[in-house]
Structure formats: structure tokens, C-alpha cells
Amino acid sequence: METLTTRGRVTRLGATALVLALLLVGTFWGSDDDFPFGPFRMYSTSNPPNAPAPDTRVEGVNSTGAVVDLDQAATGIRRAEIEGQQSRYAADPALLAEVADAYAERHPDAAALIEVRIVIRWQGIRAGRPTGQHTDETVVRWQAPR
């Protein structure tokens, strides 16, 4: 085995120092977008023991007035994708038309969706345990043009 040259040793130490510096800066000032040099907050934080826990879902209302669960099986769109883009949907609810289109493509014989909404169910928590109570909050709503 050959001995590492001085230049090789300096290069490796420099690269190691750079990666450690990025990790340190990302840990204190980074966000999820900086992963892997920033914290992945989904696993690094927790809610207070008495704070309600959010459970986001997407639902639609069809032309007969029935409420339809628009989960991954119904639309092909994962809930995480909806949650990750929730601020975009809030800024432009018309983007939810894509969810309605995805549902119509998978269910061509179903009644058309006239409304799509993102709803957060706030599950009651007391001392870190579920209370069995909840409240629903519609955070984004799109209605089909008439």
C-alpha cells in the first residue's frame, strides 16, 4: 500500500472540513430544503403534549353532492405531495383542478367533481394521548366553473 501524499492528505482534510462545516451551518440555520446538509425536521421535532395533531386529507364533492375521498388510490397523487405543495394550493386554489382531473382520468364513469378541498382534521391530544375528539378545518377550496 502506498503512503498518501501531502497534497492528498490536505485535499481529504479540506473536503472533510467543508462537509462538516456545511452540516454544522445546516443544522443551526438550514431547512428541509437543504437536506442532507440541513435538518429533516419531520423526524427532529415533535408537537407539544397538549397540542392538537394535524391529519391532512383531500376530498371532493361530486355533481350528486356526495363527498369523495381523494386519496392516492382515487387520484394517483400521494398525500405527501399535496401537503408539500399546500402553500401553492392556498395561493392558487385553481391548481386543485389537477386533482379533479386525476380523479376523472381514473374514474371515467364517476360523477364529475364540482369541488375539491384540502381539509385538516385536528386530532385532540391531552398529555400526549389522543382524546378521541377532533375538529375539521378546510384550508383550501376549489370549485369547478359553472
PDB file of C-alpha atoms in Angstrom:
ATOM      1  CA  MET A   1       0.000   0.000   0.000  1.00  0.00           C
ATOM      2  CA  GLU A   2       1.327   3.409  -0.920  1.00  0.00           C
ATOM      3  CA  THR A   3       1.586   6.311   1.505  1.00  0.00           C
ATOM      4  CA  LEU A   4      -0.799   9.190   0.976  1.00  0.00           C
ATOM      5  CA  THR A   5       0.955  12.283  -0.346  1.00  0.00           C
ATOM      6  CA  THR A   6       0.826  15.585   1.477  1.00  0.00           C
ATOM      7  CA  ARG A   7      -1.358  17.032  -1.251  1.00  0.00           C
ATOM      8  CA  GLY A   8      -3.742  14.057  -0.990  1.00  0.00           C
ATOM      9  CA  ARG A   9      -3.916  14.400   2.789  1.00  0.00           C
ATOM     10  CA  VAL A  10      -4.641  18.158   2.544  1.00  0.00           C
ATOM     11  CA  THR A  11      -7.325  17.541  -0.095  1.00  0.00           C
ATOM     12  CA  ARG A  12      -9.067  14.920   2.070  1.00  0.00           C
ATOM     13  CA  LEU A  13      -8.869  17.069   5.199  1.00  0.00           C
ATOM     14  CA  GLY A  14     -10.205  20.069   3.262  1.00  0.00           C
ATOM     15  CA  ALA A  15     -13.129  18.071   1.873  1.00  0.00           C
ATOM     16  CA  THR A  16     -13.896  16.671   5.333  1.00  0.00           C
ATOM     17  CA  ALA A  17     -13.759  20.155   6.893  1.00  0.00           C
ATOM     18  CA  LEU A  18     -16.071  21.525   4.169  1.00  0.00           C
ATOM     19  CA  VAL A  19     -18.663  18.771   4.696  1.00  0.00           C
ATOM     20  CA  LEU A  20     -18.537  19.216   8.484  1.00  0.00           C
ATOM     21  CA  ALA A  21     -18.935  22.996   8.091  1.00  0.00           C
ATOM     22  CA  LEU A  22     -21.965  22.505   5.799  1.00  0.00           C
ATOM     23  CA  LEU A  23     -23.512  20.078   8.287  1.00  0.00           C
ATOM     24  CA  LEU A  24     -22.946  22.485  11.178  1.00  0.00           C
ATOM     25  CA  VAL A  25     -24.357  25.506   9.316  1.00  0.00           C
ATOM     26  CA  GLY A  26     -27.289  23.450   8.022  1.00  0.00           C
ATOM     27  CA  THR A  27     -28.095  22.104  11.467  1.00  0.00           C
ATOM     28  CA  PHE A  28     -28.461  25.549  13.009  1.00  0.00           C
ATOM     29  CA  TRP A  29     -29.707  27.672  10.105  1.00  0.00           C
ATOM     30  CA  GLY A  30     -30.900  25.177   7.484  1.00  0.00           C
ATOM     31  CA  SER A  31     -34.318  23.957   6.470  1.00  0.00           C
ATOM     32  CA  ASP A  32     -35.731  20.745   4.999  1.00  0.00           C
ATOM     33  CA  ASP A  33     -34.811  22.048   1.537  1.00  0.00           C
ATOM     34  CA  ASP A  34     -31.127  21.895   2.488  1.00  0.00           C
ATOM     35  CA  PHE A  35     -31.226  18.148   3.265  1.00  0.00           C
ATOM     36  CA  PRO A  36     -28.827  16.314   3.707  1.00  0.00           C
ATOM     37  CA  PHE A  37     -26.931  19.348   4.997  1.00  0.00           C
ATOM     38  CA  GLY A  38     -29.971  20.663   6.862  1.00  0.00           C
ATOM     39  CA  PRO A  39     -32.212  19.038   9.413  1.00  0.00           C
ATOM     40  CA  PHE A  40     -35.017  16.760   8.306  1.00  0.00           C
ATOM     41  CA  ARG A  41     -37.497  18.336  10.703  1.00  0.00           C
ATOM     42  CA  MET A  42     -40.148  15.696  10.230  1.00  0.00           C
ATOM     43  CA  TYR A  43     -38.058  13.451  12.455  1.00  0.00           C
ATOM     44  CA  SER A  44     -36.212  16.046  14.526  1.00  0.00           C
ATOM     45  CA  THR A  45     -39.153  17.874  16.136  1.00  0.00           C
ATOM     46  CA  SER A  46     -42.305  16.966  17.992  1.00  0.00           C
ATOM     47  CA  ASN A  47     -45.540  18.680  18.903  1.00  0.00           C
ATOM     48  CA  PRO A  48     -46.205  19.791  22.487  1.00  0.00           C
ATOM     49  CA  PRO A  49     -48.015  17.097  24.533  1.00  0.00           C
ATOM     50  CA  ASN A  50     -51.302  19.045  24.628  1.00  0.00           C
ATOM     51  CA  ALA A  51     -51.310  20.449  21.095  1.00  0.00           C
ATOM     52  CA  PRO A  52     -53.714  19.030  18.511  1.00  0.00           C
ATOM     53  CA  ALA A  53     -52.168  16.840  15.808  1.00  0.00           C
ATOM     54  CA  PRO A  54     -52.941  17.631  12.160  1.00  0.00           C
ATOM     55  CA  ASP A  55     -54.174  14.956   9.748  1.00  0.00           C
ATOM     56  CA  THR A  56     -54.443  16.373   6.226  1.00  0.00           C
ATOM     57  CA  ARG A  57     -56.746  14.891   3.622  1.00  0.00           C
ATOM     58  CA  VAL A  58     -58.144  15.834   0.224  1.00  0.00           C
ATOM     59  CA  GLU A  59     -61.807  15.371  -0.511  1.00  0.00           C
ATOM     60  CA  GLY A  60     -64.125  16.251  -3.327  1.00  0.00           C
ATOM     61  CA  VAL A  61     -67.810  16.806  -3.839  1.00  0.00           C
ATOM     62  CA  ASN A  62     -69.309  15.323  -6.970  1.00  0.00           C
ATOM     63  CA  SER A  63     -72.262  16.575  -9.008  1.00  0.00           C
ATOM     64  CA  THR A  64     -74.665  14.441  -6.943  1.00  0.00           C
ATOM     65  CA  GLY A  65     -73.487  16.106  -3.717  1.00  0.00           C
ATOM     66  CA  ALA A  66     -71.612  13.053  -2.412  1.00  0.00           C
ATOM     67  CA  VAL A  67     -68.283  13.586  -0.653  1.00  0.00           C
ATOM     68  CA  VAL A  68     -65.469  11.560  -2.247  1.00  0.00           C
ATOM     69  CA  ASP A  69     -62.158  10.732  -0.550  1.00  0.00           C
ATOM     70  CA  LEU A  70     -59.406  11.781  -2.968  1.00  0.00           C
ATOM     71  CA  ASP A  71     -56.584   9.640  -1.647  1.00  0.00           C
ATOM     72  CA  GLN A  72     -53.750   8.073  -3.624  1.00  0.00           C
ATOM     73  CA  ALA A  73     -55.897   5.163  -4.775  1.00  0.00           C
ATOM     74  CA  ALA A  74     -58.516   7.551  -6.186  1.00  0.00           C
ATOM     75  CA  THR A  75     -56.158  10.024  -7.872  1.00  0.00           C
ATOM     76  CA  GLY A  76     -52.644   8.588  -8.013  1.00  0.00           C
ATOM     77  CA  ILE A  77     -51.417  11.614  -6.051  1.00  0.00           C
ATOM     78  CA  ARG A  78     -49.743  10.913  -2.717  1.00  0.00           C
ATOM     79  CA  ARG A  79     -50.890  12.830   0.338  1.00  0.00           C
ATOM     80  CA  ALA A  80     -47.297  13.933   0.966  1.00  0.00           C
ATOM     81  CA  GLU A  81     -47.275  15.640  -2.431  1.00  0.00           C
ATOM     82  CA  ILE A  82     -50.410  17.583  -1.504  1.00  0.00           C
ATOM     83  CA  GLU A  83     -49.045  18.510   1.929  1.00  0.00           C
ATOM     84  CA  GLY A  84     -45.710  19.553   0.455  1.00  0.00           C
ATOM     85  CA  GLN A  85     -47.420  21.885  -2.019  1.00  0.00           C
ATOM     86  CA  GLN A  86     -50.156  23.117   0.331  1.00  0.00           C
ATOM     87  CA  SER A  87     -48.906  26.715   0.307  1.00  0.00           C
ATOM     88  CA  ARG A  88     -49.047  26.720  -3.512  1.00  0.00           C
ATOM     89  CA  TYR A  89     -52.616  25.413  -3.444  1.00  0.00           C
ATOM     90  CA  ALA A  90     -53.545  28.067  -0.870  1.00  0.00           C
ATOM     91  CA  ALA A  91     -52.050  30.796  -3.082  1.00  0.00           C
ATOM     92  CA  ASP A  92     -53.787  29.431  -6.195  1.00  0.00           C
ATOM     93  CA  PRO A  93     -56.728  27.095  -5.426  1.00  0.00           C
ATOM     94  CA  ALA A  94     -57.266  26.561  -9.171  1.00  0.00           C
ATOM     95  CA  LEU A  95     -54.315  24.144  -9.017  1.00  0.00           C
ATOM     96  CA  LEU A  96     -56.664  21.693  -7.282  1.00  0.00           C
ATOM     97  CA  ALA A  97     -58.348  21.239 -10.674  1.00  0.00           C
ATOM     98  CA  GLU A  98     -55.435  18.887 -11.433  1.00  0.00           C
ATOM     99  CA  VAL A  99     -56.612  16.642  -8.586  1.00  0.00           C
ATOM    100  CA  ALA A 100     -60.116  16.628 -10.072  1.00  0.00           C
ATOM    101  CA  ASP A 101     -58.649  15.785 -13.481  1.00  0.00           C
ATOM    102  CA  ALA A 102     -56.598  12.929 -11.998  1.00  0.00           C
ATOM    103  CA  TYR A 103     -59.736  11.545 -10.347  1.00  0.00           C
ATOM    104  CA  ALA A 104     -61.739  11.825 -13.591  1.00  0.00           C
ATOM    105  CA  GLU A 105     -58.986  10.037 -15.508  1.00  0.00           C
ATOM    106  CA  ARG A 106     -59.034   7.093 -13.073  1.00  0.00           C
ATOM    107  CA  HIS A 107     -62.827   7.035 -12.745  1.00  0.00           C
ATOM    108  CA  PRO A 108     -64.267   7.942 -16.159  1.00  0.00           C
ATOM    109  CA  ASP A 109     -67.750   6.643 -15.277  1.00  0.00           C
ATOM    110  CA  ALA A 110     -67.979   8.518 -11.939  1.00  0.00           C
ATOM    111  CA  ALA A 111     -69.944  11.733 -11.448  1.00  0.00           C
ATOM    112  CA  ALA A 112     -67.812  14.811 -12.120  1.00  0.00           C
ATOM    113  CA  LEU A 113     -66.229  16.625  -9.192  1.00  0.00           C
ATOM    114  CA  ILE A 114     -67.588  20.121  -8.686  1.00  0.00           C
ATOM    115  CA  GLU A 115     -65.419  20.911  -5.670  1.00  0.00           C
ATOM    116  CA  VAL A 116     -62.032  19.812  -4.305  1.00  0.00           C
ATOM    117  CA  ARG A 117     -60.807  20.836  -0.877  1.00  0.00           C
ATOM    118  CA  ILE A 118     -57.870  20.276   1.422  1.00  0.00           C
ATOM    119  CA  VAL A 119     -59.091  19.588   4.929  1.00  0.00           C
ATOM    120  CA  ILE A 120     -57.024  19.325   8.092  1.00  0.00           C
ATOM    121  CA  ARG A 121     -58.515  17.206  10.849  1.00  0.00           C
ATOM    122  CA  TRP A 122     -57.078  18.425  14.126  1.00  0.00           C
ATOM    123  CA  GLN A 123     -56.984  15.410  16.440  1.00  0.00           C
ATOM    124  CA  GLY A 124     -57.308  16.333  20.111  1.00  0.00           C
ATOM    125  CA  ILE A 125     -54.289  15.415  22.231  1.00  0.00           C
ATOM    126  CA  ARG A 126     -54.029  15.595  26.030  1.00  0.00           C
ATOM    127  CA  ALA A 127     -50.814  14.601  27.827  1.00  0.00           C
ATOM    128  CA  GLY A 128     -49.513  13.084  24.596  1.00  0.00           C
ATOM    129  CA  ARG A 129     -52.538  10.776  24.181  1.00  0.00           C
ATOM    130  CA  PRO A 130     -55.450  11.081  21.723  1.00  0.00           C
ATOM    131  CA  THR A 131     -58.690  12.336  23.264  1.00  0.00           C
ATOM    132  CA  GLY A 132     -60.976  10.975  20.541  1.00  0.00           C
ATOM    133  CA  GLN A 133     -62.180  14.497  19.716  1.00  0.00           C
ATOM    134  CA  HIS A 134     -61.391  16.350  16.522  1.00  0.00           C
ATOM    135  CA  THR A 135     -62.243  19.416  14.507  1.00  0.00           C
ATOM    136  CA  ASP A 136     -62.053  19.803  10.744  1.00  0.00           C
ATOM    137  CA  GLU A 137     -60.661  22.904   9.059  1.00  0.00           C
ATOM    138  CA  THR A 138     -60.966  23.457   5.312  1.00  0.00           C
ATOM    139  CA  VAL A 139     -57.782  25.286   4.372  1.00  0.00           C
ATOM    140  CA  VAL A 140     -58.124  25.375   0.559  1.00  0.00           C
ATOM    141  CA  ARG A 141     -61.214  25.070  -1.632  1.00  0.00           C
ATOM    142  CA  TRP A 142     -61.599  24.991  -5.414  1.00  0.00           C
ATOM    143  CA  GLN A 143     -64.950  24.948  -7.179  1.00  0.00           C
ATOM    144  CA  ALA A 144     -65.386  23.978 -10.801  1.00  0.00           C
ATOM    145  CA  PRO A 145     -66.518  26.780 -13.083  1.00  0.00           C
ATOM    146  CA  ARG A 146     -70.226  26.581 -13.849  1.00  0.00           C
TER     147      ARG A 146
END
